[in-house]
Amino acid sequence: MHLLITGGAGFIGSHVVRRFLRAHPGCRVTNLDSLTYAGNLANLRDLEDDPRYRFVRGDITDAAFVGKLFSENDFRGVVHLAAESHVDRSIADPTAFVMTNVIGTVNLLDAARRAWEGNMEGRRFYHVSTDEVYGTLEDGGGMFTESTPYDPHSPYSASKASSDHFVRAYHDTYGLPVVISNCSNNYGSHQFPEKLIPLFINNIRTGRELPIYGGGENVRDWLWVEDHARAIDLIYHEGKNGETYNIGGHNEWRNIDLVRLLCRIMDRKLERAEGESETLMRFVTDRAGHDLRYAIDASKLKHELGWEPSITFEEGLEKTVEWYLANGEWLEGVTSGAYQNYYEAHYGGR
Ligand code: NAD
Ligand code: TDX
């Protein structure tokens, strides 16, 4: 089974590449990634010598390049994660999100359609999406199901919603065998320190302020990234074509409560006085269009495919903190920009 995984040098993608190679000895993976600021080949250092793994640097917005890659390889399936993924960046520069998330996705869909035309049996195009396409929920009111109408608010979620619609359109129009999953907020190792949890771990570690948007009342539903990768593997193999699956941990936290828990764990791990890290908390201007609450109803995935999260948030957050503290070199490489030399140093001339 030769799979194309896009965005494999990113946070979730690196866990997905590792999951497929470890869980399926007969699987080969081509990881296609353009290595934006969010792509870091050091995330996959442990797989570099695996003959079943290959890295290709390329941009999914380049239709000719994507078409050529499909004509040169007989991919059984695609797991598509490459995206611009940070909401704050989408507010600053929406166009980059349209280019990668919408145009890039359509380029991949079209290349798969052309390559697989007349021979769709056993193929699958898996699109990895987000709960943010459903919009926002009232405090304490309801959860997102697979039939919740789309209502995106940020340029990021609007671009992901658009890409989801194109994936369904390729299924309905051309019979492309597609599957989509919409997942809640992920946390874990190898996440770029612009997202809440790794940013705050790094800031506490280095004694910098913790900027909490608005009053910290916003609620997110957190899932450990390795549970997400396991769900993607399961849905890739056992999900039904044309279907959508919500993935989430039934694990809602107000930002302010999460930050306080994180501060307590960090104080303990760094052997600081209890309450020391909380003194770094600062309430700052709210994010524009900040969605109040996300909560995923993942009962379809549980009842149809038997998936459930494997660890509690307290356990997962503790493991996550331990990973970042044990991998200060990774954090320093990312924050200094040194990680961007990794490609030349390891792949230059190959
Ligand atoms: P990330 O930003 O860490 O990684 C994205 C990867 O895509 C990077 O390696 C980057 O180099 C690559 N990439 C970006 N533009 C590209 C292009 N034009 N061509 C080729 N490669 C490109 O993102 P992530 O947090 O790992 O998210 C992965 C996917 O999961 C995204 O589609 C995102 O929407 C979705 N998702 C993320 C979360 C979350 O909490 N992080 C939750 C649900 C869904
Ligand atoms: O400095 C911060 N201060 C703060 O209060 C940051 C970076 C975030 N926040 C808040 C905003 C959100 O309410 O914390 C919450 C989480 O923020 P992010 O980590 O930026 O995640 P979010 O905006 O919820 O989106 C994430 O989950 C869904 C991912 O970035 C998306 O890729 C995914 O689709």
CSV table of C-alpha atoms in Angstrom, one decimal, residues 63 66-68 70-71 106-120 123 170 174 176:
chain,number,residue,atom,x,y,z
A,63,ALA,CA,-1.1,22.0,-10.0
A,66,VAL,CA,1.0,17.7,-8.1
A,67,GLY,CA,-0.3,16.2,-11.4
A,68,LYS,CA,3.3,14.9,-12.2
A,70,PHE,CA,0.5,11.4,-9.3
A,71,SER,CA,1.4,10.3,-12.8
A,106,VAL,CA,-8.6,21.2,-5.3
A,107,ASN,CA,-5.3,20.5,-7.0
A,108,LEU,CA,-4.9,17.2,-5.0
A,109,LEU,CA,-8.5,16.2,-5.6
A,110,ASP,CA,-8.1,16.8,-9.3
A,111,ALA,CA,-4.8,15.0,-9.6
A,112,ALA,CA,-6.4,12.0,-7.8
A,113,ARG,CA,-9.5,12.0,-10.0
A,114,ARG,CA,-7.4,12.0,-13.2
A,115,ALA,CA,-4.9,9.4,-12.0
A,116,TRP,CA,-7.7,7.1,-10.6
A,117,GLU,CA,-10.3,7.5,-13.4
A,118,GLY,CA,-11.8,4.1,-14.3
A,119,ASN,CA,-9.8,2.5,-11.5
A,120,MET,CA,-11.3,3.8,-8.2
A,123,ARG,CA,-8.6,3.9,-3.5
A,170,TYR,CA,-15.6,15.5,-6.0
A,174,TYR,CA,-16.9,12.3,-10.1
A,176,LEU,CA,-14.1,10.0,-6.0
